[in-house]
CSV table of C-alpha atoms in Angstrom, one decimal:
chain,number,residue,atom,x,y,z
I,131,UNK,CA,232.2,72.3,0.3
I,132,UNK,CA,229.4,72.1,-2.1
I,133,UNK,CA,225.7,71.6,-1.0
I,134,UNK,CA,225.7,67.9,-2.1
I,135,UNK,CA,228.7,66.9,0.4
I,136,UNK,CA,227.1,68.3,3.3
I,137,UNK,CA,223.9,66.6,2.1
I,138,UNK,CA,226.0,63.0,1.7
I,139,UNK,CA,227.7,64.0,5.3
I,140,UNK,CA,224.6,64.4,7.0
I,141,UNK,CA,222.6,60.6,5.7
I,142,UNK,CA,225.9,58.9,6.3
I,143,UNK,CA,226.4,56.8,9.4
I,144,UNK,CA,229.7,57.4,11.5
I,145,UNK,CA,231.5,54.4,11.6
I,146,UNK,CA,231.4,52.6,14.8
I,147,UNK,CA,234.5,52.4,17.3
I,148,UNK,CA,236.1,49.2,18.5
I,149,UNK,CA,237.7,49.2,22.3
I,150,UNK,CA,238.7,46.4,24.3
I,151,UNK,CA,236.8,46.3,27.5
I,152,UNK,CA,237.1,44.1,30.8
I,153,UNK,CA,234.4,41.6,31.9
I,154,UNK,CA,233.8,40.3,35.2
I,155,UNK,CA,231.0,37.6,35.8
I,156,UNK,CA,229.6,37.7,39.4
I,157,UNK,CA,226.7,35.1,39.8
I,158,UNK,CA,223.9,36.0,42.7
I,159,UNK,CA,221.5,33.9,44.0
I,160,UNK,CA,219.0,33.4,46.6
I,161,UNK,CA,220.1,31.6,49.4
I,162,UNK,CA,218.1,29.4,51.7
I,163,UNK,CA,218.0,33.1,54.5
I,164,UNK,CA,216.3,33.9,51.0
I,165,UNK,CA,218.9,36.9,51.1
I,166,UNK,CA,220.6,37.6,48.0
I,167,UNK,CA,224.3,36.2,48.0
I,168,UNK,CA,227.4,36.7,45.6
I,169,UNK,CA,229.5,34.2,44.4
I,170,UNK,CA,233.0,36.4,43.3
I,171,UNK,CA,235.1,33.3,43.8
I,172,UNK,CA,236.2,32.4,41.1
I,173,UNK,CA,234.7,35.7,39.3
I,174,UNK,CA,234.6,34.9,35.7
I,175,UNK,CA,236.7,37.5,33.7
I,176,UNK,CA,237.7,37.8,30.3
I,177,UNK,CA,238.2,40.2,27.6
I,178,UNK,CA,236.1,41.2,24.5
I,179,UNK,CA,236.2,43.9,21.4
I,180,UNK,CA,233.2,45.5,21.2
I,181,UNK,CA,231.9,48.3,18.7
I,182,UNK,CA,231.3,51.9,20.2
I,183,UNK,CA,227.8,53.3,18.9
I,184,UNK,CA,227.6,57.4,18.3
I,185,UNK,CA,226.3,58.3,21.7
I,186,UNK,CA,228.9,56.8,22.9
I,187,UNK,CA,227.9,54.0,24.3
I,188,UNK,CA,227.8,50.1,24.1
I,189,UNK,CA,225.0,48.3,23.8
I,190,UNK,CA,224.5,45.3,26.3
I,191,UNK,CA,223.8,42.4,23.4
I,192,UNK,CA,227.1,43.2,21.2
I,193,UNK,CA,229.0,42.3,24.5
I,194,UNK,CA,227.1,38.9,25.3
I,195,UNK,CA,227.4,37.8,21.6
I,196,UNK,CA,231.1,37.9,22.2
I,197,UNK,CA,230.9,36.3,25.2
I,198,UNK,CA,229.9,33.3,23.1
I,199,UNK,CA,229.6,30.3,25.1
I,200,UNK,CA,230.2,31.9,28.1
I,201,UNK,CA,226.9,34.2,27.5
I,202,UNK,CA,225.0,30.7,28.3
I,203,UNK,CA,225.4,31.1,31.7
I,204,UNK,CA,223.0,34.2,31.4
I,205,UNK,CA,220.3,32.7,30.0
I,206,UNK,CA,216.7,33.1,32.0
I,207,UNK,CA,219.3,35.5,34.2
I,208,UNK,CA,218.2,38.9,35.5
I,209,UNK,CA,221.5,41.3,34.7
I,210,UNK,CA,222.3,44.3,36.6
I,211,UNK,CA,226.1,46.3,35.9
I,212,UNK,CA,228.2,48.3,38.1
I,213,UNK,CA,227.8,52.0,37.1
I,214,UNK,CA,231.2,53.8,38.3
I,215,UNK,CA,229.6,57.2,38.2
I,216,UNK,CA,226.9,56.2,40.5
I,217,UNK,CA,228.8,53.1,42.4
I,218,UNK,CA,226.0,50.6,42.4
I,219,UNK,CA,224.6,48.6,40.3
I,220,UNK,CA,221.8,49.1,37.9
I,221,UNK,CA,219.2,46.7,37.0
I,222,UNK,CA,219.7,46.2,33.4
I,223,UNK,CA,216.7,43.5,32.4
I,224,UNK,CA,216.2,40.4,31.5
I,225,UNK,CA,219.5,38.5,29.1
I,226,UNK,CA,216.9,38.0,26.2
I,227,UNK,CA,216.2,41.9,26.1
I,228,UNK,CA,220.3,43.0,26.4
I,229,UNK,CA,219.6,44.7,23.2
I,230,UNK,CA,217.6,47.5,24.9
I,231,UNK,CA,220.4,47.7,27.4
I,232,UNK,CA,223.0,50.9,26.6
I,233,UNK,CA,225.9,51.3,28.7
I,234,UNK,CA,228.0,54.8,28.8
I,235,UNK,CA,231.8,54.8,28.5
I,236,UNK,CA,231.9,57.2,31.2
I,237,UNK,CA,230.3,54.6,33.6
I,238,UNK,CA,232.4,51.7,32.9
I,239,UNK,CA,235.9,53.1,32.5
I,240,UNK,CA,237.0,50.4,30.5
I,241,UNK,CA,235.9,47.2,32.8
I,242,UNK,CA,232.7,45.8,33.0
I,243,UNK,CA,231.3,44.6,36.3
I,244,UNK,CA,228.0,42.3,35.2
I,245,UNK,CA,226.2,40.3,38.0
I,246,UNK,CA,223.7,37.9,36.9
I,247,UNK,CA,220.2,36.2,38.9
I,248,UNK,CA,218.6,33.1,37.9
I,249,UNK,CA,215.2,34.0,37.4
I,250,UNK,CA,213.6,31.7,39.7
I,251,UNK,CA,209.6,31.2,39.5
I,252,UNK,CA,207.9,31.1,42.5
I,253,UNK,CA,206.7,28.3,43.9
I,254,UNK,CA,204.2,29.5,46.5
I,255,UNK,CA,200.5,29.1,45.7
I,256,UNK,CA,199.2,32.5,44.4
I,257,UNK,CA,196.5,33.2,46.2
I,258,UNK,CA,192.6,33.5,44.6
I,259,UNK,CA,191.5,36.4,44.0
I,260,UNK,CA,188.4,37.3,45.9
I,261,UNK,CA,185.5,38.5,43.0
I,262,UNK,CA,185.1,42.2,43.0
I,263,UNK,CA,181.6,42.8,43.9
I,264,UNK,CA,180.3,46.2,42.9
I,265,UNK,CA,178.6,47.8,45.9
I,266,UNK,CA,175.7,49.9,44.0
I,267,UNK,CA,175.0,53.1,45.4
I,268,UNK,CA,171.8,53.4,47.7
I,269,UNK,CA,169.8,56.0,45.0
I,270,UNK,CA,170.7,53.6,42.0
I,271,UNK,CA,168.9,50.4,44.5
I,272,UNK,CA,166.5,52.4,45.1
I,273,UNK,CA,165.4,53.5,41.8
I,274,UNK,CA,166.3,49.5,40.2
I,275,UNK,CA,163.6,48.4,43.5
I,276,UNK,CA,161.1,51.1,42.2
I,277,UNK,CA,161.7,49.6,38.5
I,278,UNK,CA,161.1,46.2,39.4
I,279,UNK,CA,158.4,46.7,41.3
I,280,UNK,CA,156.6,49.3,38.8
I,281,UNK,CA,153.1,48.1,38.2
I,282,UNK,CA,150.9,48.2,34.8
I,283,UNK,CA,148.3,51.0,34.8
I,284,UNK,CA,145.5,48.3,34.5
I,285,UNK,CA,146.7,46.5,37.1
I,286,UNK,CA,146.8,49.9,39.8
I,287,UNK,CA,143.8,50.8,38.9
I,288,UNK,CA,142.3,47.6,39.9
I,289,UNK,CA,144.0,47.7,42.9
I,290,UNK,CA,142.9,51.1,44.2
I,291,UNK,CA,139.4,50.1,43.3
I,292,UNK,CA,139.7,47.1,45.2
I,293,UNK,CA,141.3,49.4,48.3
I,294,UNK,CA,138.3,51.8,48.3
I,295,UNK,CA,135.6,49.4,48.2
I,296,UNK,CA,136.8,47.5,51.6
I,297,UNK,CA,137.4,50.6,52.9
I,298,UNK,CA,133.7,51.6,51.8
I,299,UNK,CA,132.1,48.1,52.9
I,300,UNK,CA,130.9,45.1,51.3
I,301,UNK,CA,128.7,42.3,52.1
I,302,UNK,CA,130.4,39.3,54.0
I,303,UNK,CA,129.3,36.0,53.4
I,304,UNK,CA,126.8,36.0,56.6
I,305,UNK,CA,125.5,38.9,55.1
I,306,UNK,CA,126.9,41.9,57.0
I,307,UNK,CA,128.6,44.6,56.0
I,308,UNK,CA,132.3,44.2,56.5
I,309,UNK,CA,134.2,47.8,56.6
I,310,UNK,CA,137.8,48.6,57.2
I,311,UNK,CA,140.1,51.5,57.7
I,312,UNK,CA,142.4,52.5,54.7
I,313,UNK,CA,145.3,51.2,56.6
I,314,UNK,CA,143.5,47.8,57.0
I,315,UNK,CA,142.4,47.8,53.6
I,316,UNK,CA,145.8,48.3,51.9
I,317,UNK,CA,147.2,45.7,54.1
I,318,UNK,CA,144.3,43.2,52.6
I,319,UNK,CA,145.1,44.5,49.0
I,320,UNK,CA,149.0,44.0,49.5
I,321,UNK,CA,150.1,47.2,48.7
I,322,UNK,CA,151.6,49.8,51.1
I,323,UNK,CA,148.5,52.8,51.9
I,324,UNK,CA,151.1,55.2,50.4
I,325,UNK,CA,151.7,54.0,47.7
I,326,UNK,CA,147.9,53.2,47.0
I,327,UNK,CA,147.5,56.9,47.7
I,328,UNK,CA,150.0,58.1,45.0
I,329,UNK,CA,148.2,55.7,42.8
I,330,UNK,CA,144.8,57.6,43.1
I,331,UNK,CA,146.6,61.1,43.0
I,332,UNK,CA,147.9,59.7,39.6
I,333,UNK,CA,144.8,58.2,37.9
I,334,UNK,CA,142.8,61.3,39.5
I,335,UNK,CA,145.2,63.4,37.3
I,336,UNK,CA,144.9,61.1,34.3
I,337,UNK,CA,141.3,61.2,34.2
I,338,UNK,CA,141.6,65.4,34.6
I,339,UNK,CA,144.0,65.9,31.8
I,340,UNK,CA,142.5,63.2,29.1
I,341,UNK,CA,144.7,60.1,29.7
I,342,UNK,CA,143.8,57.3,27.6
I,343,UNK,CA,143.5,54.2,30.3
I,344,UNK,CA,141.9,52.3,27.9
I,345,UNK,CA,144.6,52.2,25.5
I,346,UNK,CA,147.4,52.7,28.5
I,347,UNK,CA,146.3,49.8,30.3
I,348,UNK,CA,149.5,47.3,29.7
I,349,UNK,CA,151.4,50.4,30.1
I,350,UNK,CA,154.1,50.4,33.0
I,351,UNK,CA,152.7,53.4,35.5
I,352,UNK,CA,155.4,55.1,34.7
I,353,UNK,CA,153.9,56.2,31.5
I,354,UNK,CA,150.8,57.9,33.2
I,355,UNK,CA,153.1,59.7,35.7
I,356,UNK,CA,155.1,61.5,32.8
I,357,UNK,CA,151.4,62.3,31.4
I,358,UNK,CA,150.5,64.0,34.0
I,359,UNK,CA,154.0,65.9,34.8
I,360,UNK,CA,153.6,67.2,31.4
I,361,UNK,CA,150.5,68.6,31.5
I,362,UNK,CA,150.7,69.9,35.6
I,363,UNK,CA,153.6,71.7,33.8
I,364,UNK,CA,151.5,73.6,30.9
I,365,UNK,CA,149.3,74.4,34.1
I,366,UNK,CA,151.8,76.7,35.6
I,367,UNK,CA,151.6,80.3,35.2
I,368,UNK,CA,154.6,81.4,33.3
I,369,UNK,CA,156.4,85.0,34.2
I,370,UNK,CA,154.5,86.4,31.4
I,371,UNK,CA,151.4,85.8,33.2
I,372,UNK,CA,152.1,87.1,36.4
């Protein structure tokens, strides 16, 4: 055989077989138990040609189109045939996707067994669906609190100055001295004593290593910490100097 006839062998398609194959119709529904019942009197039976594809095999839709009217009764039905090989039935699909539906020779042995389910939709009310809430883990609240309540440089350093004069005295309206303890004094500023603390650690620093507060002063504190991280850093004694 030349080169060309096996070439013409291979790209053409087999032709398809035609058998004859049995059909029995058995309707199931839900009944009021709501447990699935079969209606096999009378079982609807009848007998078609259908075509035989190469894997041997029928396809589901070439036997409902020759069902013809009798294929109305499975519309909106859920399809499920009897599998010899296995003995059960197998959930085929849907009616309106038969066509993805393939059914061995070797399971049907020449009789088709086809039970068919109104699809039903449910009438109970679907219940809401609660919004998910994303719980935030405790570091990521706690550094969105320390964002939110992040102060402006100008603002802290008004604030310490206000601390450490109450704390030093001033002069009350009947003309005494009024002094208080730093723990007193913060709680008259409105800011915690630590935190007041860390704030005059931080401008301290600034002040040390050249920050610009002037220029800083709408700055977020933020800013001024990184300053002074930076430089504390060029302060360490590298290996090299040890």
């Amino acid at each position: 055989m030349s080169t060309r006839n096996v070439q013409l062998l291979q790209h053409t398609p087999l032709p398809l077989l035609n058998i004859h194959l049995s059909v029995k119709l058995i309707k199931s529904y839900v009944g009021e138990t709501k447990k699935v019942k079969e209606d096999f009197d009378p079982v609807k039976e009848l007998r078609v040609s259908v075509n035989v594809r190469e894997s041997n095999a029928i396809c589901l839709a070439d036997v409902l189109k020759e069902l013809k009217e009798m294929a109305k009764l499975l519309k909106g039905s859920m399809l499920l045939y009897y599998s010899n090989e296995k003995k059960m039935f197998i959930h085929c699909g849907p009616a309106e996707e038969a066509e993805k539906c393939f059914l061995s020779l070797a399971e049907l042995q020449g009789e088709l067994q086809l039970k068919y389910r109104k699809i039903i939709p449910s009438t109970r009310p679907q219940p809401q669906k609660k919004p998910i809430v994303r719980q935030e883990p405790v570091e990521e609240q706690k550094n969105r609190n320390k964002r939110t309540k992040e102060r402006k440089i100008g603002e802290i350093i008004n604030k310490v100055a206000e601390w450490r004069k109450l704390y030093s005295g001033k002069v009350g309206p009947n003309g005494a001295v009024e002094k208080y303890t730093l723990d007193e004094a913060a709680e008259r500023v409105g800011i915690a004593k630590k935190t007041l603390d860390d704030y005059l650690l931080q401008i301290r620093a600034g002040k040390k290593y050249g920050f610009d507060f002037n220029i800083h002063s709408e700055s977020k504190v933020g800013i001024l910490r990184s300053f002074v991280k930076m430089n504390k850093d060029k302060d360490k004694p590298s290996d090299n100097d040890i």
